[in-house]
Amino acid sequence: GAGVSQSPSNKVTEKGKDVELRCDPISGHTALYWYRQSLGQGLEFLIYFQGNSAPDKSGLPSDRFSAERTGGSVSTLTIQRTQQEDSAVYLCASSLETGAGNTIYFGEGSWLTVV
Amino acid sequence: KNQVEQSPQSLIILEGKNCTLQCNYTVSPFSNLRWYKQDTGRGPVSLTIMTFSENTKSNGRYTATLDADTKQSSLHITASQLSDSASYICVVRERTGANNLFFGTGTRLTVIP
């Protein structure tokens, strides 16, 4: 596609339920990033993929969070047993490669509200 | 402590006026600095990217400056328009590694008629 696509754009879920957030990066981009942005806060790094592998998972807030990427393309961020503090915008981004000069393109985000 | 600090946190200006947003960073070794514009409910969009050797870069009414010695950057918006209302985020990239982006918390700009 023309840009990074995320779904769902909005999700309201009950505390304790599991949610899956999907990211379709720009075609051909090998690097994919997940960030979280709470209201009025800066972006918080969660995880990044180079191809299908995730060299750095240190940003994941807890073991309730996991992510995978298949076929070097689509990625899914899964949050198990959601808590109210998980409410945030989850932004996905991609870049052609991970080198410093590569522009990172963001999706529109998935707005998650846990009630 | 956040390695990228932005000021002011929020700013309200009249349409047609100019404004300057500040970004100070401590990230080292430095690779590049980007300014992103994030409209409410949208993902961030890149405005400019500056490397160590660049002092000024313009993108339409947006002009970014960088002083790598003092580790300061500014984003100047001229002749502001209502559509400039957004959050402006400063992002600094470290020279090593791949997930080495440091984000400021942004400046919320509101342009009023």
PDB file of N, CA and C in Angstrom, chain A residues 27-111:
ATOM      1  N   SER A  27       5.116  -1.509   1.532  1.00  0.00           N
ATOM      2  CA  SER A  27       5.650  -2.638   0.795  1.00  0.00           C
ATOM      3  C   SER A  27       7.160  -2.491   0.573  1.00  0.00           C
ATOM      4  N   GLY A  28       7.897  -3.549   0.913  1.00  0.00           N
ATOM      5  CA  GLY A  28       9.341  -3.530   0.711  1.00  0.00           C
ATOM      6  C   GLY A  28      10.136  -3.054   1.906  1.00  0.00           C
ATOM      7  N   HIS A  29       9.457  -2.508   2.907  1.00  0.00           N
ATOM      8  CA  HIS A  29      10.162  -2.051   4.108  1.00  0.00           C
ATOM      9  C   HIS A  29      10.521  -3.245   4.986  1.00  0.00           C
ATOM     10  N   THR A  30      11.808  -3.342   5.308  1.00  0.00           N
ATOM     11  CA  THR A  30      12.252  -4.484   6.104  1.00  0.00           C
ATOM     12  C   THR A  30      12.152  -4.221   7.604  1.00  0.00           C
ATOM     13  N   ALA A  31      12.194  -2.964   7.990  1.00  0.00           N
ATOM     14  CA  ALA A  31      12.152  -2.626   9.413  1.00  0.00           C
ATOM     15  C   ALA A  31      10.744  -2.198   9.814  1.00  0.00           C
ATOM     16  N   LEU A  32      10.290  -2.697  10.955  1.00  0.00           N
ATOM     17  CA  LEU A  32       8.955  -2.366  11.445  1.00  0.00           C
ATOM     18  C   LEU A  32       9.061  -2.095  12.939  1.00  0.00           C
ATOM     19  N   TYR A  33       8.387  -1.044  13.379  1.00  0.00           N
ATOM     20  CA  TYR A  33       8.491  -0.601  14.771  1.00  0.00           C
ATOM     21  C   TYR A  33       7.100  -0.472  15.387  1.00  0.00           C
ATOM     22  N   TRP A  34       7.010  -0.768  16.654  1.00  0.00           N
ATOM     23  CA  TRP A  34       5.793  -0.512  17.429  1.00  0.00           C
ATOM     24  C   TRP A  34       6.128   0.482  18.543  1.00  0.00           C
ATOM     25  N   TYR A  35       5.255   1.498  18.661  1.00  0.00           N
ATOM     26  CA  TYR A  35       5.380   2.479  19.721  1.00  0.00           C
ATOM     27  C   TYR A  35       4.039   2.620  20.416  1.00  0.00           C
ATOM     28  N   ARG A  36       4.088   3.142  21.628  1.00  0.00           N
ATOM     29  CA  ARG A  36       2.864   3.438  22.370  1.00  0.00           C
ATOM     30  C   ARG A  36       2.902   4.901  22.768  1.00  0.00           C
ATOM     31  N   GLN A  37       1.752   5.556  22.672  1.00  0.00           N
ATOM     32  CA  GLN A  37       1.667   6.967  23.011  1.00  0.00           C
ATOM     33  C   GLN A  37       0.460   7.162  23.906  1.00  0.00           C
ATOM     34  N   SER A  38       0.731   7.457  25.157  1.00  0.00           N
ATOM     35  CA  SER A  38      -0.352   7.765  26.086  1.00  0.00           C
ATOM     36  C   SER A  38      -0.696   9.235  25.952  1.00  0.00           C
ATOM     37  N   LEU A  39      -1.898   9.595  26.394  1.00  0.00           N
ATOM     38  CA  LEU A  39      -2.405  10.957  26.220  1.00  0.00           C
ATOM     39  C   LEU A  39      -1.420  11.959  26.799  1.00  0.00           C
ATOM     40  N   GLY A  40      -0.994  12.906  25.958  1.00  0.00           N
ATOM     41  CA  GLY A  40      -0.106  13.959  26.422  1.00  0.00           C
ATOM     42  C   GLY A  40       1.326  13.527  26.672  1.00  0.00           C
ATOM     43  N   GLN A  41       1.641  12.298  26.308  1.00  0.00           N
ATOM     44  CA  GLN A  41       2.989  11.793  26.539  1.00  0.00           C
ATOM     45  C   GLN A  41       3.729  11.598  25.222  1.00  0.00           C
ATOM     46  N   GLY A  42       5.034  11.415  25.327  1.00  0.00           N
ATOM     47  CA  GLY A  42       5.826  11.126  24.143  1.00  0.00           C
ATOM     48  C   GLY A  42       5.672   9.684  23.720  1.00  0.00           C
ATOM     49  N   LEU A  43       6.267   9.367  22.604  1.00  0.00           N
ATOM     50  CA  LEU A  43       6.207   8.003  22.102  1.00  0.00           C
ATOM     51  C   LEU A  43       7.120   7.093  22.912  1.00  0.00           C
ATOM     52  N   GLU A  44       6.601   5.930  23.236  1.00  0.00           N
ATOM     53  CA  GLU A  44       7.344   4.944  24.014  1.00  0.00           C
ATOM     54  C   GLU A  44       7.639   3.755  23.114  1.00  0.00           C
ATOM     55  N   PHE A  45       8.918   3.445  22.950  1.00  0.00           N
ATOM     56  CA  PHE A  45       9.311   2.322  22.108  1.00  0.00           C
ATOM     57  C   PHE A  45       8.881   1.008  22.743  1.00  0.00           C
ATOM     58  N   LEU A  46       8.327   0.125  21.908  1.00  0.00           N
ATOM     59  CA  LEU A  46       7.922  -1.190  22.388  1.00  0.00           C
ATOM     60  C   LEU A  46       8.830  -2.286  21.834  1.00  0.00           C
ATOM     61  N   ILE A  47       8.904  -2.361  20.502  1.00  0.00           N
ATOM     62  CA  ILE A  47       9.638  -3.457  19.878  1.00  0.00           C
ATOM     63  C   ILE A  47       9.895  -3.094  18.428  1.00  0.00           C
ATOM     64  N   TYR A  48      10.957  -3.653  17.836  1.00  0.00           N
ATOM     65  CA  TYR A  48      11.131  -3.471  16.415  1.00  0.00           C
ATOM     66  C   TYR A  48      11.512  -4.801  15.768  1.00  0.00           C
ATOM     67  N   PHE A  49      11.215  -4.915  14.500  1.00  0.00           N
ATOM     68  CA  PHE A  49      11.512  -6.092  13.712  1.00  0.00           C
ATOM     69  C   PHE A  49      12.444  -5.719  12.567  1.00  0.00           C
ATOM     70  N   GLN A  50      13.422  -6.561  12.346  1.00  0.00           N
ATOM     71  CA  GLN A  50      14.242  -6.511  11.144  1.00  0.00           C
ATOM     72  C   GLN A  50      13.896  -7.795  10.403  1.00  0.00           C
ATOM     73  N   GLY A  51      13.136  -7.672   9.333  1.00  0.00           N
ATOM     74  CA  GLY A  51      12.581  -8.875   8.731  1.00  0.00           C
ATOM     75  C   GLY A  51      11.565  -9.460   9.689  1.00  0.00           C
ATOM     76  N   ASN A  52      11.666 -10.751   9.947  1.00  0.00           N
ATOM     77  CA  ASN A  52      10.736 -11.407  10.863  1.00  0.00           C
ATOM     78  C   ASN A  52      11.278 -11.525  12.277  1.00  0.00           C
ATOM     79  N   SER A  53      12.506 -11.109  12.472  1.00  0.00           N
ATOM     80  CA  SER A  53      13.084 -11.277  13.804  1.00  0.00           C
ATOM     81  C   SER A  53      13.043  -9.971  14.594  1.00  0.00           C
ATOM     82  N   ALA A  54      12.911 -10.118  15.892  1.00  0.00           N
ATOM     83  CA  ALA A  54      12.827  -8.972  16.800  1.00  0.00           C
ATOM     84  C   ALA A  54      14.072  -8.946  17.684  1.00  0.00           C
ATOM     85  N   PRO A  55      15.117  -8.213  17.258  1.00  0.00           N
ATOM     86  CA  PRO A  55      16.358  -8.195  18.037  1.00  0.00           C
ATOM     87  C   PRO A  55      16.218  -7.566  19.415  1.00  0.00           C
ATOM     88  N   ASP A  56      15.231  -6.680  19.564  1.00  0.00           N
ATOM     89  CA  ASP A  56      15.113  -5.961  20.828  1.00  0.00           C
ATOM     90  C   ASP A  56      13.653  -5.929  21.259  1.00  0.00           C
ATOM     91  N   LYS A  57      13.374  -6.669  22.319  1.00  0.00           N
ATOM     92  CA  LYS A  57      12.017  -6.691  22.859  1.00  0.00           C
ATOM     93  C   LYS A  57      11.970  -5.986  24.204  1.00  0.00           C
ATOM     94  N   SER A  58      13.006  -5.245  24.508  1.00  0.00           N
ATOM     95  CA  SER A  58      13.143  -4.688  25.856  1.00  0.00           C
ATOM     96  C   SER A  58      12.085  -3.656  26.197  1.00  0.00           C
ATOM     97  N   GLY A  59      11.455  -3.080  25.166  1.00  0.00           N
ATOM     98  CA  GLY A  59      10.470  -2.052  25.428  1.00  0.00           C
ATOM     99  C   GLY A  59       9.100  -2.577  25.786  1.00  0.00           C
ATOM    100  N   LEU A  60       8.867  -3.847  25.602  1.00  0.00           N
ATOM    101  CA  LEU A  60       7.547  -4.396  25.935  1.00  0.00           C
ATOM    102  C   LEU A  60       7.318  -4.250  27.435  1.00  0.00           C
ATOM    103  N   PRO A  61       6.172  -3.642  27.833  1.00  0.00           N
ATOM    104  CA  PRO A  61       5.959  -3.283  29.243  1.00  0.00           C
ATOM    105  C   PRO A  61       5.853  -4.477  30.179  1.00  0.00           C
ATOM    106  N   SER A  62       5.312  -5.578  29.686  1.00  0.00           N
ATOM    107  CA  SER A  62       5.153  -6.748  30.550  1.00  0.00           C
ATOM    108  C   SER A  62       5.012  -7.977  29.674  1.00  0.00           C
ATOM    109  N   ASP A  63       4.963  -9.143  30.331  1.00  0.00           N
ATOM    110  CA  ASP A  63       4.829 -10.384  29.546  1.00  0.00           C
ATOM    111  C   ASP A  63       3.422 -10.547  28.977  1.00  0.00           C
ATOM    112  N   ARG A  64       2.532  -9.592  29.257  1.00  0.00           N
ATOM    113  CA  ARG A  64       1.218  -9.652  28.618  1.00  0.00           C
ATOM    114  C   ARG A  64       1.285  -9.154  27.171  1.00  0.00           C
ATOM    115  N   PHE A  65       2.390  -8.507  26.846  1.00  0.00           N
ATOM    116  CA  PHE A  65       2.561  -7.966  25.504  1.00  0.00           C
ATOM    117  C   PHE A  65       3.443  -8.901  24.676  1.00  0.00           C
ATOM    118  N   SER A  66       3.023  -9.142  23.449  1.00  0.00           N
ATOM    119  CA  SER A  66       3.852  -9.913  22.528  1.00  0.00           C
ATOM    120  C   SER A  66       3.600  -9.398  21.127  1.00  0.00           C
ATOM    121  N   ALA A  67       4.547  -9.655  20.251  1.00  0.00           N
ATOM    122  CA  ALA A  67       4.408  -9.229  18.862  1.00  0.00           C
ATOM    123  C   ALA A  67       5.071 -10.244  17.964  1.00  0.00           C
ATOM    124  N   GLU A  68       4.530 -10.350  16.787  1.00  0.00           N
ATOM    125  CA  GLU A  68       5.142 -11.216  15.800  1.00  0.00           C
ATOM    126  C   GLU A  68       5.014 -10.573  14.430  1.00  0.00           C
ATOM    127  N   ARG A  69       5.868 -11.041  13.540  1.00  0.00           N
ATOM    128  CA  ARG A  69       5.834 -10.568  12.158  1.00  0.00           C
ATOM    129  C   ARG A  69       6.096 -11.769  11.273  1.00  0.00           C
ATOM    130  N   THR A  70       5.266 -11.919  10.275  1.00  0.00           N
ATOM    131  CA  THR A  70       5.386 -13.068   9.386  1.00  0.00           C
ATOM    132  C   THR A  70       5.586 -12.602   7.954  1.00  0.00           C
ATOM    133  N   GLY A  71       6.370 -13.386   7.217  1.00  0.00           N
ATOM    134  CA  GLY A  71       6.593 -13.079   5.804  1.00  0.00           C
ATOM    135  C   GLY A  71       7.277 -11.746   5.577  1.00  0.00           C
ATOM    136  N   GLY A  72       7.909 -11.227   6.621  1.00  0.00           N
ATOM    137  CA  GLY A  72       8.590  -9.949   6.484  1.00  0.00           C
ATOM    138  C   GLY A  72       7.664  -8.798   6.196  1.00  0.00           C
ATOM    139  N   SER A  73       6.375  -8.988   6.498  1.00  0.00           N
ATOM    140  CA  SER A  73       5.421  -7.946   6.163  1.00  0.00           C
ATOM    141  C   SER A  73       4.547  -7.621   7.373  1.00  0.00           C
ATOM    142  N   VAL A  74       3.369  -8.192   7.430  1.00  0.00           N
ATOM    143  CA  VAL A  74       2.387  -7.846   8.456  1.00  0.00           C
ATOM    144  C   VAL A  74       2.893  -8.200   9.850  1.00  0.00           C
ATOM    145  N   SER A  75       2.580  -7.321  10.795  1.00  0.00           N
ATOM    146  CA  SER A  75       2.925  -7.578  12.186  1.00  0.00           C
ATOM    147  C   SER A  75       1.677  -7.476  13.039  1.00  0.00           C
ATOM    148  N   THR A  76       1.653  -8.272  14.095  1.00  0.00           N
ATOM    149  CA  THR A  76       0.545  -8.249  15.052  1.00  0.00           C
ATOM    150  C   THR A  76       1.089  -8.004  16.449  1.00  0.00           C
ATOM    151  N   LEU A  77       0.510  -7.027  17.127  1.00  0.00           N
ATOM    152  CA  LEU A  77       0.832  -6.771  18.538  1.00  0.00           C
ATOM    153  C   LEU A  77      -0.335  -7.289  19.357  1.00  0.00           C
ATOM    154  N   THR A  78      -0.048  -8.200  20.264  1.00  0.00           N
ATOM    155  CA  THR A  78      -1.091  -8.803  21.092  1.00  0.00           C
ATOM    156  C   THR A  78      -0.922  -8.389  22.539  1.00  0.00           C
ATOM    157  N   ILE A  79      -2.019  -7.963  23.126  1.00  0.00           N
ATOM    158  CA  ILE A  79      -2.027  -7.626  24.549  1.00  0.00           C
ATOM    159  C   ILE A  79      -3.006  -8.577  25.230  1.00  0.00           C
ATOM    160  N   GLN A  80      -2.495  -9.363  26.150  1.00  0.00           N
ATOM    161  CA  GLN A  80      -3.338 -10.320  26.858  1.00  0.00           C
ATOM    162  C   GLN A  80      -3.813  -9.716  28.178  1.00  0.00           C
ATOM    163  N   ARG A  81      -4.995 -10.113  28.572  1.00  0.00           N
ATOM    164  CA  ARG A  81      -5.547  -9.708  29.892  1.00  0.00           C
ATOM    165  C   ARG A  81      -5.363  -8.195  30.076  1.00  0.00           C
ATOM    166  N   THR A  82      -5.952  -7.440  29.175  1.00  0.00           N
ATOM    167  CA  THR A  82      -5.746  -5.990  29.162  1.00  0.00           C
ATOM    168  C   THR A  82      -6.085  -5.345  30.493  1.00  0.00           C
ATOM    169  N   GLN A  83      -5.314  -4.308  30.809  1.00  0.00           N
ATOM    170  CA  GLN A  83      -5.513  -3.498  31.998  1.00  0.00           C
ATOM    171  C   GLN A  83      -5.820  -2.069  31.559  1.00  0.00           C
ATOM    172  N   GLN A  84      -6.386  -1.301  32.452  1.00  0.00           N
ATOM    173  CA  GLN A  84      -6.749   0.076  32.099  1.00  0.00           C
ATOM    174  C   GLN A  84      -5.520   0.898  31.707  1.00  0.00           C
ATOM    175  N   GLU A  85      -4.387   0.616  32.316  1.00  0.00           N
ATOM    176  CA  GLU A  85      -3.176   1.378  31.978  1.00  0.00           C
ATOM    177  C   GLU A  85      -2.653   1.067  30.580  1.00  0.00           C
ATOM    178  N   ASP A  86      -3.252   0.051  29.932  1.00  0.00           N
ATOM    179  CA  ASP A  86      -2.863  -0.244  28.551  1.00  0.00           C
ATOM    180  C   ASP A  86      -3.523   0.719  27.567  1.00  0.00           C
ATOM    181  N   SER A  87      -4.488   1.497  28.041  1.00  0.00           N
ATOM    182  CA  SER A  87      -5.178   2.440  27.162  1.00  0.00           C
ATOM    183  C   SER A  87      -4.180   3.453  26.613  1.00  0.00           C
ATOM    184  N   ALA A  88      -4.093   3.528  25.305  1.00  0.00           N
ATOM    185  CA  ALA A  88      -3.121   4.394  24.646  1.00  0.00           C
ATOM    186  C   ALA A  88      -3.337   4.287  23.145  1.00  0.00           C
ATOM    187  N   VAL A  89      -2.567   5.078  22.418  1.00  0.00           N
ATOM    188  CA  VAL A  89      -2.499   4.904  20.969  1.00  0.00           C
ATOM    189  C   VAL A  89      -1.284   4.045  20.667  1.00  0.00           C
ATOM    190  N   TYR A  90      -1.494   3.022  19.894  1.00  0.00           N
ATOM    191  CA  TYR A  90      -0.392   2.145  19.512  1.00  0.00           C
ATOM    192  C   TYR A  90      -0.038   2.463  18.061  1.00  0.00           C
ATOM    193  N   LEU A  91       1.163   2.983  17.885  1.00  0.00           N
ATOM    194  CA  LEU A  91       1.611   3.419  16.575  1.00  0.00           C
ATOM    195  C   LEU A  91       2.599   2.414  15.994  1.00  0.00           C
ATOM    196  N   CYS A  92       2.393   2.108  14.746  1.00  0.00           N
ATOM    197  CA  CYS A  92       3.312   1.253  14.009  1.00  0.00           C
ATOM    198  C   CYS A  92       4.041   2.126  12.992  1.00  0.00           C
ATOM    199  N   ALA A  93       5.278   1.800  12.743  1.00  0.00           N
ATOM    200  CA  ALA A  93       6.062   2.544  11.766  1.00  0.00           C
ATOM    201  C   ALA A  93       6.934   1.566  10.992  1.00  0.00           C
ATOM    202  N   SER A  94       7.351   1.980   9.813  1.00  0.00           N
ATOM    203  CA  SER A  94       8.252   1.138   9.044  1.00  0.00           C
ATOM    204  C   SER A  94       9.273   1.996   8.323  1.00  0.00           C
ATOM    205  N   SER A  95      10.390   1.386   7.995  1.00  0.00           N
ATOM    206  CA  SER A  95      11.402   2.050   7.189  1.00  0.00           C
ATOM    207  C   SER A  95      12.033   1.017   6.275  1.00  0.00           C
ATOM    208  N   LEU A  96      12.635   1.521   5.211  1.00  0.00           N
ATOM    209  CA  LEU A  96      13.192   0.620   4.211  1.00  0.00           C
ATOM    210  C   LEU A  96      14.202  -0.340   4.849  1.00  0.00           C
ATOM    211  N   GLU A  97      15.083   0.247   5.634  1.00  0.00           N
ATOM    212  CA  GLU A  97      16.054  -0.531   6.396  1.00  0.00           C
ATOM    213  C   GLU A  97      16.212   0.137   7.752  1.00  0.00           C
ATOM    214  N   THR A  98      17.087  -0.412   8.567  1.00  0.00           N
ATOM    215  CA  THR A  98      17.232   0.138   9.917  1.00  0.00           C
ATOM    216  C   THR A  98      18.339   1.174  10.007  1.00  0.00           C
ATOM    217  N   GLY A  99      19.056   1.436   8.938  1.00  0.00           N
ATOM    218  CA  GLY A  99      20.137   2.413   8.967  1.00  0.00           C
ATOM    219  C   GLY A  99      19.654   3.792   9.345  1.00  0.00           C
ATOM    220  N   ALA A 100      20.562   4.586   9.894  1.00  0.00           N
ATOM    221  CA  ALA A 100      20.196   5.877  10.471  1.00  0.00           C
ATOM    222  C   ALA A 100      19.570   6.828   9.468  1.00  0.00           C
ATOM    223  N   GLY A 101      19.932   6.744   8.215  1.00  0.00           N
ATOM    224  CA  GLY A 101      19.421   7.701   7.250  1.00  0.00           C
ATOM    225  C   GLY A 101      18.041   7.379   6.716  1.00  0.00           C
ATOM    226  N   ASN A 102      17.478   6.244   7.141  1.00  0.00           N
ATOM    227  CA  ASN A 102      16.185   5.838   6.612  1.00  0.00           C
ATOM    228  C   ASN A 102      15.043   6.568   7.306  1.00  0.00           C
ATOM    229  N   THR A 103      14.176   7.145   6.507  1.00  0.00           N
ATOM    230  CA  THR A 103      13.004   7.811   7.062  1.00  0.00           C
ATOM    231  C   THR A 103      12.042   6.775   7.623  1.00  0.00           C
ATOM    232  N   ILE A 104      11.510   7.088   8.782  1.00  0.00           N
ATOM    233  CA  ILE A 104      10.535   6.207   9.420  1.00  0.00           C
ATOM    234  C   ILE A 104       9.152   6.781   9.167  1.00  0.00           C
ATOM    235  N   TYR A 105       8.292   5.957   8.627  1.00  0.00           N
ATOM    236  CA  TYR A 105       6.934   6.366   8.284  1.00  0.00           C
ATOM    237  C   TYR A 105       5.963   5.735   9.280  1.00  0.00           C
ATOM    238  N   PHE A 106       5.099   6.572   9.819  1.00  0.00           N
ATOM    239  CA  PHE A 106       4.165   6.106  10.836  1.00  0.00           C
ATOM    240  C   PHE A 106       2.790   5.832  10.239  1.00  0.00           C
ATOM    241  N   GLY A 107       2.107   4.867  10.842  1.00  0.00           N
ATOM    242  CA  GLY A 107       0.700   4.663  10.563  1.00  0.00           C
ATOM    243  C   GLY A 107      -0.133   5.639  11.364  1.00  0.00           C
ATOM    244  N   GLU A 108      -1.444   5.540  11.230  1.00  0.00           N
ATOM    245  CA  GLU A 108      -2.353   6.459  11.913  1.00  0.00           C
ATOM    246  C   GLU A 108      -2.632   6.026  13.341  1.00  0.00           C
ATOM    247  N   GLY A 109      -2.214   4.840  13.691  1.00  0.00           N
ATOM    248  CA  GLY A 109      -2.364   4.397  15.070  1.00  0.00           C
ATOM    249  C   GLY A 109      -3.644   3.621  15.322  1.00  0.00           C
ATOM    250  N   SER A 110      -3.580   2.807  16.337  1.00  0.00           N
ATOM    251  CA  SER A 110      -4.759   2.103  16.847  1.00  0.00           C
ATOM    252  C   SER A 110      -5.036   2.642  18.239  1.00  0.00           C
ATOM    253  N   TRP A 111      -6.214   3.266  18.402  1.00  0.00           N
ATOM    254  CA  TRP A 111      -6.583   3.847  19.682  1.00  0.00           C
ATOM    255  C   TRP A 111      -7.227   2.768  20.530  1.00  0.00           C
TER     256      TRP A 111
END
